[in-house]
Coordinates of C-alpha atoms in Angstrom, one line a residue:
M1 CA 18.8 60.8 8.4
M2 CA 15.2 59.6 9.5
S3 CA 15.1 55.9 10.9
P4 CA 12.0 53.7 9.9
E5 CA 10.8 54.2 13.5
S6 CA 10.9 57.9 13.2
I7 CA 9.0 57.6 9.7
L8 CA 6.3 55.7 11.4
A9 CA 5.8 58.6 13.8
T10 CA 5.1 61.1 11.3
L11 CA 2.2 59.3 9.6
D12 CA -0.9 61.1 8.9
P13 CA -3.4 59.9 6.5
L14 CA -4.3 62.2 3.7
A15 CA -7.3 64.3 5.2
L16 CA -9.4 66.2 2.6
T17 CA -12.2 68.4 3.2
S18 CA -15.7 67.2 2.0
S19 CA -17.3 68.5 -1.0
S20 CA -21.1 68.6 -2.1
T21 CA -20.6 66.2 -4.9
P22 CA -18.9 63.0 -5.6
V23 CA -17.4 64.8 -8.8
R24 CA -16.0 67.7 -6.6
R25 CA -14.7 65.4 -4.2
E26 CA -12.6 63.4 -6.8
Q27 CA -11.6 66.7 -8.3
T28 CA -10.5 68.0 -5.1
L29 CA -8.6 64.8 -4.3
A30 CA -7.0 64.8 -7.6
D31 CA -5.8 68.5 -7.2
T32 CA -4.5 67.5 -3.6
I33 CA -2.4 64.8 -5.0
R34 CA -1.1 66.8 -7.5
W35 CA -0.2 69.8 -5.4
R36 CA 1.5 67.5 -2.9
Y37 CA 3.4 65.8 -5.8
Q38 CA 4.5 69.1 -7.0
L39 CA 5.9 69.9 -3.6
L40 CA 8.5 67.2 -3.8
T41 CA 12.1 68.3 -4.8
D42 CA 14.9 66.7 -6.6
A43 CA 14.6 62.9 -7.1
E44 CA 11.7 62.5 -4.5
P45 CA 9.0 62.4 -7.6
A46 CA 11.0 59.4 -9.2
L47 CA 11.2 57.5 -6.0
M48 CA 7.4 57.9 -5.6
R49 CA 6.8 57.0 -9.3
R50 CA 8.8 54.0 -8.8
M51 CA 7.2 52.9 -5.7
A52 CA 3.8 52.6 -7.8
A53 CA 5.3 49.0 -9.0
F54 CA 4.3 47.8 -5.6
P55 CA 0.6 47.2 -5.5
A56 CA 0.4 46.2 -2.1
G57 CA 3.4 48.0 -0.8
A58 CA 6.8 46.7 0.3
D59 CA 9.3 46.7 2.9
I60 CA 12.7 48.8 3.0
K61 CA 14.8 45.9 1.5
H62 CA 12.2 45.6 -1.7
I63 CA 11.9 49.2 -2.2
D64 CA 15.4 49.7 -2.3
E65 CA 15.9 46.7 -4.6
V66 CA 13.4 47.8 -7.1
C67 CA 13.7 51.7 -6.9
R68 CA 17.3 52.0 -6.3
P69 CA 17.4 55.5 -5.1
R70 CA 20.6 55.9 -4.1
E71 CA 22.4 54.3 -7.3
D72 CA 20.0 55.8 -9.7
L73 CA 18.7 58.9 -8.3
G74 CA 21.4 60.0 -6.0
L75 CA 18.8 60.0 -2.7
D76 CA 18.9 58.3 0.5
L77 CA 16.1 55.9 0.7
I78 CA 15.1 56.4 4.3
N79 CA 15.1 60.4 3.7
G80 CA 13.3 60.0 0.4
I81 CA 10.6 57.5 2.4
G82 CA 10.3 60.1 5.0
R83 CA 9.5 63.0 2.8
L84 CA 6.9 60.8 1.2
V85 CA 5.3 60.3 4.5
E86 CA 5.5 63.9 5.5
H87 CA 3.3 64.6 2.2
S88 CA 1.3 62.1 3.4
L89 CA 1.8 60.5 -0.2
I90 CA 2.5 57.1 1.4
V91 CA 1.6 55.3 4.7
S92 CA 2.9 52.5 6.6
D93 CA 1.7 49.4 8.0
D94 CA 3.5 46.9 10.1
A95 CA 4.1 43.5 8.9
H96 CA 6.0 40.7 11.2
G97 CA 7.6 43.5 12.9
A98 CA 8.9 45.6 10.0
P99 CA 7.4 48.4 8.5
R100 CA 6.0 48.2 5.0
F101 CA 5.2 51.4 2.9
R102 CA 2.2 51.6 0.4
M103 CA 0.1 54.2 -1.2
L104 CA -3.5 54.7 -1.1
E105 CA -5.2 53.6 -3.9
T106 CA -5.9 56.9 -5.3
I107 CA -2.4 58.1 -4.9
R108 CA -1.1 54.8 -6.3
E109 CA -3.7 55.3 -9.7
F110 CA -1.9 58.8 -10.1
S111 CA 1.6 57.4 -9.6
V112 CA 0.9 54.3 -12.0
R113 CA 0.2 56.7 -14.6
R114 CA 3.3 58.8 -14.0
L115 CA 5.3 55.4 -14.2
D116 CA 3.6 54.2 -17.4
E117 CA 4.5 57.8 -19.3
S118 CA 8.1 57.4 -18.0
P119 CA 10.8 55.7 -20.0
E120 CA 11.9 53.8 -17.2
S121 CA 8.5 51.9 -16.9
D122 CA 9.8 48.6 -18.2
E123 CA 13.0 48.6 -16.4
I124 CA 11.1 49.3 -12.9
R125 CA 8.7 46.3 -13.6
N126 CA 11.4 44.1 -14.7
R127 CA 13.0 44.8 -11.4
H128 CA 9.9 44.1 -9.4
T129 CA 9.6 40.7 -11.1
A130 CA 13.4 40.0 -10.6
T131 CA 12.9 41.2 -7.2
F132 CA 10.1 38.7 -6.1
L133 CA 11.4 35.8 -8.1
A134 CA 14.7 36.1 -5.9
F135 CA 12.3 36.6 -2.8
L136 CA 10.4 33.3 -3.7
E137 CA 13.8 31.5 -4.4
S138 CA 15.2 32.7 -0.8
V139 CA 11.7 31.5 1.1
N140 CA 11.2 28.2 -0.7
P141 CA 13.8 26.1 1.2
H142 CA 12.0 27.3 4.6
L143 CA 8.6 25.9 3.5
E144 CA 9.9 22.2 4.3
G145 CA 11.7 23.4 7.5
P146 CA 10.9 23.4 11.0
D147 CA 8.8 26.6 11.0
P148 CA 6.8 26.9 7.6
A149 CA 3.8 28.5 8.9
R150 CA 6.1 31.8 9.5
W151 CA 7.2 31.7 6.1
M152 CA 3.6 31.1 4.7
D153 CA 2.6 34.1 6.5
I154 CA 5.4 36.1 4.8
L155 CA 4.4 34.9 1.5
E156 CA 0.7 35.7 2.0
V157 CA 1.7 39.3 3.0
E158 CA 3.5 39.5 -0.5
N159 CA 0.8 37.3 -2.4
V160 CA -0.3 40.6 -4.5
N161 CA 3.3 41.6 -5.3
I162 CA 4.2 37.8 -6.3
Q163 CA 1.1 37.7 -8.6
T164 CA 2.0 41.1 -10.1
A165 CA 5.5 40.0 -10.9
F166 CA 4.1 36.7 -12.5
D167 CA 1.5 38.8 -14.5
H168 CA 4.4 41.3 -15.9
A169 CA 6.4 38.0 -16.9
V170 CA 3.5 36.5 -18.9
A171 CA 2.7 40.0 -20.5
T172 CA 6.3 40.3 -21.4
G173 CA 6.7 36.7 -23.0
D174 CA 9.3 35.9 -20.1
A175 CA 8.7 32.1 -20.0
E176 CA 11.5 31.2 -17.8
A177 CA 10.5 33.9 -15.0
A178 CA 6.9 32.9 -15.2
Q179 CA 7.6 29.2 -14.7
R180 CA 10.0 29.6 -12.2
I181 CA 7.1 31.5 -10.2
V182 CA 4.8 28.9 -10.7
A183 CA 7.4 26.2 -9.6
L184 CA 8.3 28.3 -6.3
A185 CA 4.7 29.5 -5.5
W186 CA 2.7 26.5 -5.9
R187 CA 3.0 24.8 -2.6
F188 CA 1.8 28.3 -0.9
W189 CA -1.1 28.6 -3.4
Q190 CA -2.0 24.9 -2.1
T191 CA -1.6 25.6 1.3
R192 CA -3.4 28.8 1.6
G193 CA -6.2 28.3 -0.6
H194 CA -5.1 29.8 -3.7
L195 CA -5.4 26.7 -6.0
V196 CA -7.7 28.3 -8.6
A197 CA -5.5 31.2 -9.1
G198 CA -2.4 28.8 -9.0
A199 CA -4.1 26.7 -11.7
A200 CA -4.6 29.8 -14.0
A201 CA -1.0 30.8 -13.4
A202 CA 0.3 27.2 -14.3
R203 CA -1.6 27.3 -17.8
A204 CA -0.5 30.4 -18.7
A205 CA 2.9 29.8 -17.9
L206 CA 3.1 26.8 -19.4
A207 CA 1.7 28.4 -22.7
L208 CA 4.9 30.2 -23.1
D209 CA 8.0 28.8 -24.9
G210 CA 11.8 29.4 -24.7
S211 CA 12.7 28.4 -21.1
P212 CA 15.4 25.9 -20.3
L213 CA 13.9 22.4 -20.1
I214 CA 14.6 21.9 -16.4
I215 CA 12.5 24.9 -15.6
R216 CA 9.7 24.1 -17.8
A217 CA 9.8 20.7 -16.0
R218 CA 9.7 22.0 -12.6
A219 CA 6.7 24.2 -13.7
I220 CA 4.9 21.0 -15.1
D221 CA 5.7 19.3 -11.8
A222 CA 3.8 22.2 -10.0
A223 CA 1.0 21.9 -12.5
G224 CA 0.5 18.3 -11.7
S225 CA 0.4 19.1 -8.0
I226 CA -2.1 21.8 -8.3
A227 CA -4.3 19.5 -10.5
Y228 CA -4.0 16.9 -7.9
W229 CA -5.0 19.0 -5.0
M230 CA -8.1 20.2 -7.0
G231 CA -9.0 16.8 -7.8
D232 CA -8.6 16.6 -11.5
S233 CA -6.9 12.9 -11.7
A234 CA -6.7 13.0 -15.5
M235 CA -4.7 16.3 -15.6
T236 CA -2.6 15.1 -12.7
R237 CA -1.4 12.1 -14.4
S238 CA -0.8 13.8 -17.8
H239 CA 1.5 16.5 -16.2
Y240 CA 3.1 14.1 -13.9
E241 CA 4.0 11.7 -16.9
K242 CA 5.1 14.7 -18.9
A243 CA 7.5 15.9 -16.3
V244 CA 9.2 12.5 -16.0
T245 CA 9.3 11.9 -19.8
L246 CA 10.8 15.3 -20.5
R247 CA 13.7 14.7 -18.1
K248 CA 14.3 11.0 -19.3
E249 CA 14.3 12.1 -22.9
A250 CA 16.8 15.1 -22.2
G251 CA 18.9 13.1 -19.7
I252 CA 18.1 15.4 -16.9
T253 CA 18.5 14.0 -13.6
D254 CA 17.7 16.9 -11.5
G255 CA 14.3 16.3 -9.7
L256 CA 13.6 13.1 -11.8
A257 CA 13.1 11.0 -8.2
R258 CA 10.9 13.6 -7.2
A259 CA 8.9 13.5 -10.5
L260 CA 8.6 9.6 -10.0
Y261 CA 7.5 9.9 -6.5
N262 CA 4.8 12.6 -7.8
L263 CA 3.6 9.9 -10.5
S264 CA 3.6 7.2 -8.3
F265 CA 0.2 8.9 -6.7
P266 CA -2.2 8.7 -9.7
V267 CA -0.5 5.5 -10.6
S268 CA -1.4 4.1 -7.4
D269 CA -4.8 4.9 -7.8
E270 CA -5.3 3.7 -11.2
D271 CA -3.0 1.0 -11.9
G272 CA -2.5 -0.7 -8.3
V273 CA 0.4 -1.1 -6.0
E274 CA 2.7 -3.1 -8.3
A275 CA 2.9 -0.3 -10.9
S276 CA 3.4 2.3 -8.3
A277 CA 5.9 0.3 -6.5
A278 CA 8.1 0.0 -9.6
L279 CA 8.2 3.8 -9.8
L280 CA 8.9 4.2 -6.1
D281 CA 12.0 1.6 -6.1
E282 CA 13.5 4.0 -9.1
A283 CA 12.8 6.8 -7.2
L284 CA 14.3 5.4 -4.0
A285 CA 17.6 4.2 -5.8
L286 CA 18.0 7.8 -7.2
A287 CA 17.2 9.6 -3.8
S288 CA 19.7 6.9 -2.2
D289 CA 22.5 7.7 -4.8
A290 CA 22.1 11.5 -4.4
G291 CA 21.7 11.4 -0.5
D292 CA 18.4 13.0 -0.4
R293 CA 17.1 11.9 3.0
Q294 CA 14.0 14.2 2.6
L295 CA 13.0 12.5 -0.5
T296 CA 13.4 9.2 1.1
V297 CA 11.1 10.1 3.8
L298 CA 8.4 11.0 1.3
L299 CA 8.8 7.7 -0.5
H300 CA 8.0 6.0 2.5
M301 CA 4.9 8.1 2.7
S302 CA 4.1 7.2 -0.8
L303 CA 4.5 3.5 -0.1
S304 CA 2.3 3.7 2.9
R305 CA -0.3 5.2 0.7
S306 CA -0.1 2.6 -2.1
W307 CA -0.4 -0.4 0.8
L308 CA -3.4 1.0 2.3
R309 CA -5.9 -1.2 0.7
E310 CA -4.0 -4.2 0.1
S311 CA -2.1 -4.3 3.5
P312 CA -3.0 -1.6 6.2
E313 CA -0.2 -3.2 8.2
Q314 CA 2.4 -2.5 5.9
A315 CA 1.0 1.1 5.4
I316 CA 1.5 1.7 9.1
K317 CA 5.2 0.4 8.9
H318 CA 5.8 2.9 6.1
A319 CA 3.9 5.5 7.7
D320 CA 5.9 5.1 11.2
D321 CA 9.3 5.3 9.1
A322 CA 8.0 8.8 7.6
I323 CA 6.9 10.0 11.0
A324 CA 10.4 9.0 12.6
G325 CA 12.4 10.3 9.5
S326 CA 10.3 13.5 9.4
D327 CA 10.6 14.3 13.2
E328 CA 14.3 13.7 12.9
D329 CA 14.5 16.3 9.9
G330 CA 12.2 18.7 12.1
D331 CA 9.5 18.9 8.9
P332 CA 6.3 19.2 10.7
I333 CA 4.4 19.1 7.5
T334 CA 5.5 15.6 6.2
A335 CA 5.1 14.1 9.9
A336 CA 1.5 15.4 9.8
W337 CA 0.8 13.8 6.2
A338 CA 2.6 10.6 7.6
L339 CA 0.1 10.6 10.7
N340 CA -2.8 11.1 8.5
L341 CA -1.6 8.1 6.3
R342 CA -1.2 5.9 9.6
G343 CA -4.7 7.2 10.6
V344 CA -6.6 5.8 7.5
A345 CA -4.4 2.6 7.9
H346 CA -5.7 2.3 11.5
H347 CA -9.2 3.1 10.2
I348 CA -9.1 0.5 7.4
A349 CA -7.7 -2.2 10.1
G350 CA -10.6 -1.5 12.1
N351 CA -9.0 0.6 15.0
D352 CA -10.8 3.7 15.1
R353 CA -9.6 5.1 18.2
A354 CA -6.2 4.8 17.2
A355 CA -7.2 6.3 13.7
T356 CA -9.0 9.3 15.5
A357 CA -5.9 10.2 17.7
D358 CA -3.5 10.3 14.7
I359 CA -6.0 12.4 12.4
K360 CA -6.6 14.7 15.2
H361 CA -3.0 15.1 16.0
A362 CA -2.6 15.8 12.1
L363 CA -5.4 18.1 12.4
G364 CA -3.9 20.2 15.2
V365 CA -0.5 20.5 13.4
F366 CA -2.4 21.7 10.2
L367 CA -4.3 24.3 12.1
S368 CA -1.1 25.5 13.7
L369 CA 0.4 26.2 10.2
G370 CA -2.7 27.5 8.6
D371 CA -2.6 24.7 6.1
L372 CA -6.3 24.8 4.8
S373 CA -5.8 21.6 2.4
G374 CA -4.5 19.8 5.2
I375 CA -7.4 20.9 7.5
A376 CA -10.0 19.8 4.8
V377 CA -8.4 16.5 4.3
Q378 CA -8.3 15.6 8.1
L379 CA -12.0 16.7 8.6
T380 CA -12.9 14.3 5.6
C381 CA -11.4 11.5 7.5
L382 CA -13.0 12.3 10.6
A383 CA -16.3 12.6 9.0
E384 CA -15.8 9.1 7.5
I385 CA -14.9 7.5 10.8
A386 CA -17.9 9.3 12.3
R387 CA -20.2 7.7 9.7
T388 CA -18.7 4.1 10.0
T389 CA -19.0 4.1 13.6
G390 CA -22.9 5.4 13.6
D391 CA -22.5 8.8 14.5
D392 CA -24.4 10.3 11.4
E393 CA -25.0 13.6 12.7
S394 CA -21.2 14.5 13.5
A395 CA -20.4 13.2 10.0
L396 CA -22.8 15.3 8.4
F397 CA -21.8 18.3 10.4
L398 CA -18.1 17.6 9.4
V399 CA -19.0 17.1 5.7
G400 CA -20.9 20.5 5.5
G401 CA -17.8 22.1 7.1
V402 CA -15.5 20.5 4.4
K403 CA -17.9 21.4 1.4
S404 CA -17.8 24.9 2.8
L405 CA -14.2 25.1 2.8
R406 CA -13.7 23.3 -0.5
G407 CA -15.8 25.8 -2.1
A408 CA -13.6 28.6 -0.7
T409 CA -10.3 27.2 -1.6
G410 CA -10.8 25.3 -5.0
L411 CA -9.8 22.0 -3.3
G412 CA -11.0 19.1 -5.2
I413 CA -9.0 16.1 -3.6
N414 CA -11.9 15.3 -1.0
T415 CA -13.7 12.8 -3.1
A416 CA -14.2 10.9 0.1
I417 CA -16.8 13.5 1.2
D418 CA -19.0 12.5 -2.0
D419 CA -18.3 8.8 -1.1
T420 CA -19.3 9.5 2.4
L421 CA -22.7 11.5 1.3
R422 CA -23.4 8.6 -1.3
E423 CA -23.4 6.1 1.9
F424 CA -26.2 8.3 3.2
T425 CA -28.1 8.6 -0.1
P426 CA -27.2 7.1 -3.4
A427 CA -28.0 10.5 -5.2
T428 CA -26.0 12.6 -2.9
N429 CA -29.0 14.4 -2.3
I430 CA -28.9 16.4 0.9
A431 CA -32.5 17.1 0.9
A432 CA -33.3 13.1 0.7
L433 CA -32.0 13.0 4.2
C434 CA -33.9 13.0 7.4
D435 CA -34.5 16.5 8.8
H436 CA -32.0 16.4 11.6
L437 CA -29.2 15.1 9.4
V438 CA -30.0 17.8 6.9
A439 CA -29.8 20.3 9.9
A440 CA -26.3 18.9 10.9
H441 CA -25.2 19.3 7.4
D442 CA -26.3 22.8 6.8
R443 CA -25.0 23.8 10.6
G444 CA -21.7 22.7 9.3
F445 CA -21.8 24.4 5.9
A446 CA -22.8 27.6 7.7
A447 CA -20.1 27.2 10.6
D448 CA -16.9 29.1 10.4
L449 CA -13.5 27.1 10.3
D450 CA -12.8 27.6 14.1
E451 CA -16.2 26.1 15.1
V452 CA -15.7 23.3 12.6
T453 CA -12.4 22.3 13.7
S454 CA -13.4 22.7 17.4
V455 CA -16.2 20.0 17.1
A456 CA -13.7 17.8 15.3
L457 CA -10.9 18.1 17.8
A458 CA -13.5 17.2 20.5
W459 CA -15.2 14.3 18.6
E460 CA -14.4 10.8 19.9
P461 CA -15.8 7.3 18.4
P462 CA -18.2 5.6 20.3
I463 CA -16.8 2.8 22.7
G464 CA -17.5 -0.6 21.7

């Protein structure tokens, strides 16, 4: 039996002699793949055909779960993969210290055709969807734990498989699977800059009927959160209100406290502190009854946000409570957002040095997590502090950097960037600024993320 390590040692990518024309080369390639496929014996062609279900390859565990070589084919998995490697029909990559096996694109196209022609095509693709839905279920609790960056990186590796699993669920009308994937994947999409794809997935999933109400409610929660991070306030409120109403009408308490917490954000922005506080009091009572400590911490964050304008001191107090609770729980993401809120409260209260320290601390955390949304918000806050303390050039440099990041990720929450620009010119027209400020903005827009965040972390408000 070949070990994964010995398989890695046999890798030799498909080598083809050159031909005089593209058509000849393509024909030579197709003939070579077909010839090597025909050299396979017993159940090996079936294993290769089934592995075509993975558009970006997979690790041993997922290959075993989808292809089931021993149960269905009487084939040892490691030996079967070894044979495919020997014939240069699959190659291996290393991801997070474990081998992943994938097909080169032309070979996969050949194998997909074989899978499509087989009577087992639907079954294999159903298994693929079930496997990556279970994978998302297993990873999701870790995203709010002590090492979320590691798990986000793992999700990034499997992002194409997750999208493929989702697409199959939608294509087959499997509302439950599609909506569960949206509910489980939205935080990853938000954090790693896949908001546009996430919004499209949420729309497609919610267009399907037939799922249990609690599954649909969770997908509506996710759709509201995606809309929030894209800056669509009307859609945010609509989804969050539906999520609360659906649960209350159906007598569903699962997730109701979190749904009320979500709804408090647009309500606070549009209706004020009192309306938001009523939702948060209801949510806090539910969270306390359920012993949900993590949600209690989040509710302190929402209270901090609600009090920012009317009482920065109250906002700081609630942010302190959220920081203490998230530090105790080992939750760096929540701690970083609480630091951001405390920093904004310090800025409103006129203490820009404390504000800058908190926001730079939060920026460092989000950089370590690879959280693009968090990074963009901290850069926005630092740009506003720079503007209000008279450092227009630094402010415009950071504004340019955030605008570039927003364009790449679909992030729309940073309306403060537009507000900052309006302070420089009512038409928010960069060209109306003086030349050195236009140049600062353009440098920020053209800079890579490392350069922009390095400038931000080094920046300090002027003394006095």
